[in-house]
Backbone as XML, in Angstrom:
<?xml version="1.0"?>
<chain id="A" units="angstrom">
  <residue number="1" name="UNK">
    <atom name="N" x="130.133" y="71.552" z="131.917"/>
    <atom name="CA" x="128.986" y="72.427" z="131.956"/>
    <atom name="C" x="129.462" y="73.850" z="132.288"/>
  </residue>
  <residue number="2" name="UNK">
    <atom name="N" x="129.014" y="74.591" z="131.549"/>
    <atom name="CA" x="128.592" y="76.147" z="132.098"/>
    <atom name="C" x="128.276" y="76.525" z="132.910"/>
  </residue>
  <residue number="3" name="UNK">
    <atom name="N" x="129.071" y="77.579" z="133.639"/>
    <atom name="CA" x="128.008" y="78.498" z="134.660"/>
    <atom name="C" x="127.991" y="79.842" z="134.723"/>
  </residue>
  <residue number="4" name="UNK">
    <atom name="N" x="127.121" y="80.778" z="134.983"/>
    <atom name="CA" x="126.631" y="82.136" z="134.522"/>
    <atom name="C" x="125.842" y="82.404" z="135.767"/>
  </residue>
  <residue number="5" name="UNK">
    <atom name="N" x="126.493" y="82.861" z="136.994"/>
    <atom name="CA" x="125.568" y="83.772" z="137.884"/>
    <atom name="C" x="125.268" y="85.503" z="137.661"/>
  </residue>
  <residue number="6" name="UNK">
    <atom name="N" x="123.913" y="85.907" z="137.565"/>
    <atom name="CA" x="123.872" y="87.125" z="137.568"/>
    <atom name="C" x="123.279" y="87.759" z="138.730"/>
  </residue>
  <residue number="7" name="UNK">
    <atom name="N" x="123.850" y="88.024" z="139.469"/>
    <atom name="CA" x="123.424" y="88.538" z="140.989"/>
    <atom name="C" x="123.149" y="89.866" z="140.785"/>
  </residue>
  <residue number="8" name="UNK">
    <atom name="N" x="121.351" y="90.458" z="141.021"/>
    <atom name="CA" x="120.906" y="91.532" z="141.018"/>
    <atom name="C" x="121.982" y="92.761" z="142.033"/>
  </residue>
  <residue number="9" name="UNK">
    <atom name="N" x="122.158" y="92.426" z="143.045"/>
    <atom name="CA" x="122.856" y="93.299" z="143.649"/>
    <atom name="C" x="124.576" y="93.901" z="143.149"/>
  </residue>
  <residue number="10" name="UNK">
    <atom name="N" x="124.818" y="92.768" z="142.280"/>
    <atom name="CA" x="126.172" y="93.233" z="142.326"/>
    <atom name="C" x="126.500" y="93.853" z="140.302"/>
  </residue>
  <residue number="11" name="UNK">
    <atom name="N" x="124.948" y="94.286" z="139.859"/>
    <atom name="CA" x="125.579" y="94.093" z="138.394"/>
    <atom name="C" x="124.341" y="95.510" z="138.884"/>
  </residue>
  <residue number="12" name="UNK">
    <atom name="N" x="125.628" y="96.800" z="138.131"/>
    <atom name="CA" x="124.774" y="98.194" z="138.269"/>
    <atom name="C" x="124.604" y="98.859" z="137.005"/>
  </residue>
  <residue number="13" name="UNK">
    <atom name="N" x="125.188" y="98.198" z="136.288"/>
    <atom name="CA" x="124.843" y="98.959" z="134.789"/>
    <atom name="C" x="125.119" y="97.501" z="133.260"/>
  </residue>
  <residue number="14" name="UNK">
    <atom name="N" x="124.500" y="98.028" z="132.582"/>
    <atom name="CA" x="124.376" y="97.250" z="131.132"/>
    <atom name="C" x="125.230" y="96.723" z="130.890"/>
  </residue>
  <residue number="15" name="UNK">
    <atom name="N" x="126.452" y="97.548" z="130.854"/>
    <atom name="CA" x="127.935" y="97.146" z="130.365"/>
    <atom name="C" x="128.733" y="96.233" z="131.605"/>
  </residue>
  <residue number="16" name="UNK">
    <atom name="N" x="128.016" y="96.479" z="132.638"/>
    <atom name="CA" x="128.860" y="95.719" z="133.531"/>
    <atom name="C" x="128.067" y="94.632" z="133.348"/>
  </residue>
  <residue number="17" name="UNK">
    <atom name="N" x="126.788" y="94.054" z="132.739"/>
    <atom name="CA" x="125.998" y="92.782" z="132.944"/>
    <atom name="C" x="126.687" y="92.131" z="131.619"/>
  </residue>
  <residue number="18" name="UNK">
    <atom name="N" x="126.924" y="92.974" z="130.235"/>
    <atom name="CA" x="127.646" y="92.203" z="129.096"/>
    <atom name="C" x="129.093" y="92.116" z="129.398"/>
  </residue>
  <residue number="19" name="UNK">
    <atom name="N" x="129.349" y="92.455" z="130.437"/>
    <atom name="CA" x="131.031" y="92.700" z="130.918"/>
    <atom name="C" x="131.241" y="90.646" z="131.090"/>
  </residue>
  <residue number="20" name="UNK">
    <atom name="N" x="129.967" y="90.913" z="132.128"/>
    <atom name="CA" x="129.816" y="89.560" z="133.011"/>
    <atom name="C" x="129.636" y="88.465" z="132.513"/>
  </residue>
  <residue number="21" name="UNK">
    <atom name="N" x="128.806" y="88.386" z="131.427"/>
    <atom name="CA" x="127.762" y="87.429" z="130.630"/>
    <atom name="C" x="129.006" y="87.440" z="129.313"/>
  </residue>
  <residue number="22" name="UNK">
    <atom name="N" x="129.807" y="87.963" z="128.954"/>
    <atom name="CA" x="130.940" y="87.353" z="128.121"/>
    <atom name="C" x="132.191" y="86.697" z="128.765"/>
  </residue>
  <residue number="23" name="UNK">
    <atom name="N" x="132.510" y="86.955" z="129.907"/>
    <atom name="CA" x="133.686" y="86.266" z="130.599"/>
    <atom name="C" x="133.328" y="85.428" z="131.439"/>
  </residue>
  <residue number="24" name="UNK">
    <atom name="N" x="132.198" y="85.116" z="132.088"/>
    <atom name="CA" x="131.178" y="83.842" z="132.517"/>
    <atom name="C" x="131.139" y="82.762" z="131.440"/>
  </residue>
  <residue number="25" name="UNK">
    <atom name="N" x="130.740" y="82.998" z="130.144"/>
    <atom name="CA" x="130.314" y="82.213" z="128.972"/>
    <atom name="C" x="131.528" y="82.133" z="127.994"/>
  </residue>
  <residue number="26" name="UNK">
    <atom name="N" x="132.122" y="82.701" z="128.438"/>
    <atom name="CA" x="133.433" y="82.711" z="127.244"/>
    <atom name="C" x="132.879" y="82.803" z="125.826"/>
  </residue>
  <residue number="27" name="UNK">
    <atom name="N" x="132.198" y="83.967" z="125.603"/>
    <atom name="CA" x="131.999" y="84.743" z="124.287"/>
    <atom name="C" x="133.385" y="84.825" z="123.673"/>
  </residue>
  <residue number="28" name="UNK">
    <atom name="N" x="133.582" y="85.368" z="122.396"/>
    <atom name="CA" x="134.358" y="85.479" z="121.824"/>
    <atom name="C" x="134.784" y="87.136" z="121.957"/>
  </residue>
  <residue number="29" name="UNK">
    <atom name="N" x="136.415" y="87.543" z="121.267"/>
    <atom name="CA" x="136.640" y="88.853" z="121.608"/>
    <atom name="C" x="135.404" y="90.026" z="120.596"/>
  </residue>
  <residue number="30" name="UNK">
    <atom name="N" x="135.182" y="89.471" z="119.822"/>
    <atom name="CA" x="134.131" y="89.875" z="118.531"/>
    <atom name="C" x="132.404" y="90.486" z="119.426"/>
  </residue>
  <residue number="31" name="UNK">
    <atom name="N" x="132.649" y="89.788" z="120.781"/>
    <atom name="CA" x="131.066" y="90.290" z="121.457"/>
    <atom name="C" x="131.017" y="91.679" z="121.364"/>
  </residue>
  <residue number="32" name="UNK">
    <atom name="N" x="129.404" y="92.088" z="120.828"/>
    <atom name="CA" x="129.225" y="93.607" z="120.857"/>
    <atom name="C" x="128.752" y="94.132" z="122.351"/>
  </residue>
  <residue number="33" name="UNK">
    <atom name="N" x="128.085" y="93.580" z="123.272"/>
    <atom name="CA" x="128.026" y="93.799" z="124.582"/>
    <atom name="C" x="126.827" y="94.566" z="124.239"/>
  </residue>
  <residue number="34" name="UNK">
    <atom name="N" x="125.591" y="93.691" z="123.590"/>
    <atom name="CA" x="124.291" y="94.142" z="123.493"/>
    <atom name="C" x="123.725" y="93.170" z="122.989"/>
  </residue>
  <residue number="35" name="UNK">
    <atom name="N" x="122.235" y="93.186" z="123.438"/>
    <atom name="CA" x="121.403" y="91.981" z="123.352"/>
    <atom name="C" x="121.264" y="91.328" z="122.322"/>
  </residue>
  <residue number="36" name="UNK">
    <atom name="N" x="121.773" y="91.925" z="121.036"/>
    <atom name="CA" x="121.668" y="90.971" z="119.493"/>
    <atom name="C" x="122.711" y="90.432" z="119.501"/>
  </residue>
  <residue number="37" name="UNK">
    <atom name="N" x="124.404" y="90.420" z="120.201"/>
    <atom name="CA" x="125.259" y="89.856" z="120.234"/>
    <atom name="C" x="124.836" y="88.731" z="121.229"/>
  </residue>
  <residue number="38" name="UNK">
    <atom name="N" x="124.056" y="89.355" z="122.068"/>
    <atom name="CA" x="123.836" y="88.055" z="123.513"/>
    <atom name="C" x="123.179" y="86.750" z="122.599"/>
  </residue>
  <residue number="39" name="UNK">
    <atom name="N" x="122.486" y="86.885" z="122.073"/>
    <atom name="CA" x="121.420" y="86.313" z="120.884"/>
    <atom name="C" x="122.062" y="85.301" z="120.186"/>
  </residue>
  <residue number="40" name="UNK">
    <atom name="N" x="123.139" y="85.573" z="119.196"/>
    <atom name="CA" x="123.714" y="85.132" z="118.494"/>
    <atom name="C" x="125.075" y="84.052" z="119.738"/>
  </residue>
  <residue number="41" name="UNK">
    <atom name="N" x="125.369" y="84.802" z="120.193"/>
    <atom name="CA" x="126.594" y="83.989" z="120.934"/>
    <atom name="C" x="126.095" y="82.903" z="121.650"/>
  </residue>
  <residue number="42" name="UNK">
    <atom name="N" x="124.896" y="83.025" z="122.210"/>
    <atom name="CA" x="123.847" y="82.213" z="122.545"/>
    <atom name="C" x="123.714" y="81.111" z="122.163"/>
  </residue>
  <residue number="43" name="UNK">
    <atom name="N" x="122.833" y="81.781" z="121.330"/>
    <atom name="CA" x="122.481" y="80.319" z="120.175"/>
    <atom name="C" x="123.491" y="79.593" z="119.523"/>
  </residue>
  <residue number="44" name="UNK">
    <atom name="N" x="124.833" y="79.906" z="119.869"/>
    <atom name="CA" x="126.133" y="79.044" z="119.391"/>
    <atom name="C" x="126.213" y="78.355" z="120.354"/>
  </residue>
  <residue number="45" name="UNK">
    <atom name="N" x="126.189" y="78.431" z="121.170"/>
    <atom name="CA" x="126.817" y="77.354" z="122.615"/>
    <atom name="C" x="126.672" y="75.884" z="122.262"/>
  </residue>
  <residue number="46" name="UNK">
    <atom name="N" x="127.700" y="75.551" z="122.609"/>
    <atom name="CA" x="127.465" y="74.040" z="122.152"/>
    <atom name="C" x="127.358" y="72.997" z="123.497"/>
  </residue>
  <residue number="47" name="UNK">
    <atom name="N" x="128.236" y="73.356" z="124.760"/>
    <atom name="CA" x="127.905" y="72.190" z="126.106"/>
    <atom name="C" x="126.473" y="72.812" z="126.893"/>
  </residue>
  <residue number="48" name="UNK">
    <atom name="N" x="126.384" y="72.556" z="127.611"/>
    <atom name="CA" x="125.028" y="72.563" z="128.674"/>
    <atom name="C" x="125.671" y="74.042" z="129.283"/>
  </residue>
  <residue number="49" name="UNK">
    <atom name="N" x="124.738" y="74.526" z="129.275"/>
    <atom name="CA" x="125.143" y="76.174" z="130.080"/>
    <atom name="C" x="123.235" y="76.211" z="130.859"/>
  </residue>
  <residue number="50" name="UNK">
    <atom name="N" x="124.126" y="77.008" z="132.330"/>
    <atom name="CA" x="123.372" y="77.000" z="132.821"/>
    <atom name="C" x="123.144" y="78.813" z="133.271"/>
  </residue>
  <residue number="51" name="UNK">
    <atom name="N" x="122.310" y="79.597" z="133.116"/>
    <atom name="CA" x="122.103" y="80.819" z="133.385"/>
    <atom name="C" x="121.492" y="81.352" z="134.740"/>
  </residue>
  <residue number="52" name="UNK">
    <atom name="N" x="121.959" y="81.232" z="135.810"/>
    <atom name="CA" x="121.427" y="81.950" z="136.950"/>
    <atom name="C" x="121.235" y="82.942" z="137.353"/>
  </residue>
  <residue number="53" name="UNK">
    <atom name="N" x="119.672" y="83.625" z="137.670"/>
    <atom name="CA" x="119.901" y="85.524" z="137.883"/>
    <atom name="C" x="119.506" y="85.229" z="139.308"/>
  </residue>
  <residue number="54" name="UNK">
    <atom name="N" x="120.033" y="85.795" z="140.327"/>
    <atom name="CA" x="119.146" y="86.194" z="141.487"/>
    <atom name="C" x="119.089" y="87.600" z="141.934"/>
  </residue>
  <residue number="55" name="UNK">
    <atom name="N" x="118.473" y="88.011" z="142.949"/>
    <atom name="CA" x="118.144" y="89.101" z="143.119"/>
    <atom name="C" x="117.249" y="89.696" z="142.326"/>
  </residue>
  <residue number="56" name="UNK">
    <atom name="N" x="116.693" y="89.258" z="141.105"/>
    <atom name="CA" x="116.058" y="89.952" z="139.928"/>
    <atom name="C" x="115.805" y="91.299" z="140.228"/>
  </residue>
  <residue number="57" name="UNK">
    <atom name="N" x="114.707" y="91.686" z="140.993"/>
    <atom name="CA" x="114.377" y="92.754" z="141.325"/>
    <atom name="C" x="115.481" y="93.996" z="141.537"/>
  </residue>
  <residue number="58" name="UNK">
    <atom name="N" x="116.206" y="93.815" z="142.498"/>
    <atom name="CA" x="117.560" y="94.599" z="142.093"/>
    <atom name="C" x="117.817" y="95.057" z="141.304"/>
  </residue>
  <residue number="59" name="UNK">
    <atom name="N" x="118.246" y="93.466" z="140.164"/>
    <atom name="CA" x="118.973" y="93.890" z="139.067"/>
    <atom name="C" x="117.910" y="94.993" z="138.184"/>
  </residue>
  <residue number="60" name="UNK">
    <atom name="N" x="116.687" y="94.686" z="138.002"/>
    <atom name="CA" x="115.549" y="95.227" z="137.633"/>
    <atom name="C" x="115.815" y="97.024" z="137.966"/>
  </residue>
  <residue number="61" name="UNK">
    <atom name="N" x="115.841" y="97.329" z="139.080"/>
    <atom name="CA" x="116.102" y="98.377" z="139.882"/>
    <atom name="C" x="117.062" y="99.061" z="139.146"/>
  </residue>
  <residue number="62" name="UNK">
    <atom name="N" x="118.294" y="98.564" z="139.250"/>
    <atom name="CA" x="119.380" y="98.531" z="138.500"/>
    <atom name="C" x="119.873" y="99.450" z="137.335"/>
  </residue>
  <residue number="63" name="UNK">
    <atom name="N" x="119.158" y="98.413" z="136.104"/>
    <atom name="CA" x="119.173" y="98.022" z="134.980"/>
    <atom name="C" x="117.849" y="98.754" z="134.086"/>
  </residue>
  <residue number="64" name="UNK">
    <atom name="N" x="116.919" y="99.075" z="134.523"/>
    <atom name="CA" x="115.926" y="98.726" z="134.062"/>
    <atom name="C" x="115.352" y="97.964" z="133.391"/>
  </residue>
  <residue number="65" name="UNK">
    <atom name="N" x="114.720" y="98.184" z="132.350"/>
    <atom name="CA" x="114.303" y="97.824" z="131.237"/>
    <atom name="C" x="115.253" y="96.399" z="130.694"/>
  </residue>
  <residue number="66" name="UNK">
    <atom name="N" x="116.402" y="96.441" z="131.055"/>
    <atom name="CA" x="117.614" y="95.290" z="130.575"/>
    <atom name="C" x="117.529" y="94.209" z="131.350"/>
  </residue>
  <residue number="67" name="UNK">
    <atom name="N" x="116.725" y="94.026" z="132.116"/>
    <atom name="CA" x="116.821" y="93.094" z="132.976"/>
    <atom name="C" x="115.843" y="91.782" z="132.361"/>
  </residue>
  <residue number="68" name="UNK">
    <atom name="N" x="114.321" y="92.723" z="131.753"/>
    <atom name="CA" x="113.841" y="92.262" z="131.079"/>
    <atom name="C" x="113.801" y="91.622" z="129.844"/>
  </residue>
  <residue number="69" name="UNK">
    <atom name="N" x="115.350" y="92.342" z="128.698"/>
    <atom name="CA" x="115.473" y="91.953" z="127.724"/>
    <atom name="C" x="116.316" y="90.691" z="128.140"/>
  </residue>
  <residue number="70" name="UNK">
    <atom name="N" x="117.333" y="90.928" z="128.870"/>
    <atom name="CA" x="118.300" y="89.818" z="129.527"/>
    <atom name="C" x="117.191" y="88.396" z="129.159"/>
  </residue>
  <residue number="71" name="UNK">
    <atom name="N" x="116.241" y="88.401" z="130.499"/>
    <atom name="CA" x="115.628" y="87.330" z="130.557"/>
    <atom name="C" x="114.375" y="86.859" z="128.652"/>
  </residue>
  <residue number="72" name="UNK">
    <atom name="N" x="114.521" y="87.461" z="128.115"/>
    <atom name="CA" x="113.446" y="87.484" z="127.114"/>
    <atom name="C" x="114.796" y="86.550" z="126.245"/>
  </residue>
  <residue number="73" name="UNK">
    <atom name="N" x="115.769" y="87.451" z="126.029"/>
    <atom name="CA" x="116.698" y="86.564" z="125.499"/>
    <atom name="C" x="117.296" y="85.055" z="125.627"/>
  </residue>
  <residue number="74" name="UNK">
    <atom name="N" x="117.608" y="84.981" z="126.992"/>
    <atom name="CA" x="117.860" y="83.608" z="127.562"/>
    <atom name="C" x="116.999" y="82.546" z="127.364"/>
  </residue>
  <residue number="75" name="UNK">
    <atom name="N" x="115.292" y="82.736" z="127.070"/>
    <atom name="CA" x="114.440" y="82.136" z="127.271"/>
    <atom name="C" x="114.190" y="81.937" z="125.223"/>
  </residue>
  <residue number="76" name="UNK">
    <atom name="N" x="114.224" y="82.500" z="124.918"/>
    <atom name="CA" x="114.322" y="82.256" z="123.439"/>
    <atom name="C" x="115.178" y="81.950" z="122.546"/>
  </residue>
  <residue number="77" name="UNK">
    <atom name="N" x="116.682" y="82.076" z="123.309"/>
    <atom name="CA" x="117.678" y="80.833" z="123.396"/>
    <atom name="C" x="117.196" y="79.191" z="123.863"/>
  </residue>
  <residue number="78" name="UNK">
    <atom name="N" x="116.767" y="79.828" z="124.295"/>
    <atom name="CA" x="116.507" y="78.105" z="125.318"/>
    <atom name="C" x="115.619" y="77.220" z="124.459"/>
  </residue>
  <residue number="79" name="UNK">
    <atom name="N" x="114.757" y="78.236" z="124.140"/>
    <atom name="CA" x="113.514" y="77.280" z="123.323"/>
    <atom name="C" x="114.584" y="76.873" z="121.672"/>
  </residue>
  <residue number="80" name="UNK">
    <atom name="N" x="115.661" y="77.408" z="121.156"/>
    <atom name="CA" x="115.776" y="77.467" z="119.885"/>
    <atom name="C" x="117.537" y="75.919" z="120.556"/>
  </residue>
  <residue number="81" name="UNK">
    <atom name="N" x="117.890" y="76.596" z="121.843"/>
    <atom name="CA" x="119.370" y="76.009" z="121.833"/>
    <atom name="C" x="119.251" y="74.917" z="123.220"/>
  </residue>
  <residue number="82" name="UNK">
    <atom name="N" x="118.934" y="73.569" z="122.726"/>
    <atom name="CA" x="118.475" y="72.490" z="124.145"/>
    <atom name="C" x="119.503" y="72.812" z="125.424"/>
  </residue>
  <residue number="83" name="UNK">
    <atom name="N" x="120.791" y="73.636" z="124.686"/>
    <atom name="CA" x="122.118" y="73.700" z="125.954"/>
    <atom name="C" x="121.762" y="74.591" z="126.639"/>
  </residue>
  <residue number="84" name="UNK">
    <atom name="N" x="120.850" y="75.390" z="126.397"/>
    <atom name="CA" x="120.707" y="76.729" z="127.655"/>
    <atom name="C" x="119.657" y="76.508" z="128.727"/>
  </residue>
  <residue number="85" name="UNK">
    <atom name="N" x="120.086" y="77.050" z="129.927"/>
    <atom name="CA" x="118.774" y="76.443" z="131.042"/>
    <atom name="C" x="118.774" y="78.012" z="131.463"/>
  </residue>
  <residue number="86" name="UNK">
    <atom name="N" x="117.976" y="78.315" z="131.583"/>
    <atom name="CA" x="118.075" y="79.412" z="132.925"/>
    <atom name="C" x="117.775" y="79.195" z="134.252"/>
  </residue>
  <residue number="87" name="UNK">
    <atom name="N" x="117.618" y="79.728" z="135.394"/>
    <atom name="CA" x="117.358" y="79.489" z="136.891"/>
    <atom name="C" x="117.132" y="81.133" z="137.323"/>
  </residue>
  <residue number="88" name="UNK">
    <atom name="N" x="115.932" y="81.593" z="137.374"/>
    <atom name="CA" x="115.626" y="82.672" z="138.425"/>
    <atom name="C" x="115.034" y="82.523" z="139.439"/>
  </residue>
  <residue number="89" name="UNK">
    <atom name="N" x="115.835" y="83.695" z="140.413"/>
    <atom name="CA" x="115.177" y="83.485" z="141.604"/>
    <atom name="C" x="114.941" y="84.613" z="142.078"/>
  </residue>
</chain>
């Protein structure tokens, strides 16, 4: 199984969250480090991956607006790819 923590406090910009979310998931070197790559690399996964954000708000703080696409993505993975779970807290 997969694991993918995204801790609001410790992820301060975009590039540091696709920094995270490709060497957590072992994306390929080909990742564009933006949400249509998150999408696609996604929906490839083939074992059980599990996606954890905490802090949200933080990251929210953060990130803005990306925090939201983050989670919009994961969740429409999930519905399309049975291997993805998410966990927010």
């Amino acid at each position: 199984m997969k694991r993918c923590l995204i801790d609001g406090n410790e992820i301060k910009s975009k590039a540091q969250l696709h920094d995270k979310l490709a060497y957590s998931l072992g994306f390929p070197e080909w990742y564009g480090g933006n949400f249509d790559a998150f999408h696609d690399c996604l929906s490839d996964i083939k074992e059980e991956t599990v996606i954890t954000v905490i802090n949200y708000s933080e990251l929210s703080a953060n990130i803005g607006k990306n925090a939201q696409l983050l989670i919009k993505v994961i969740c429409d993975c999930a519905k399309e790819n049975e291997n993805i779970k998410l966990n927010k807290y």
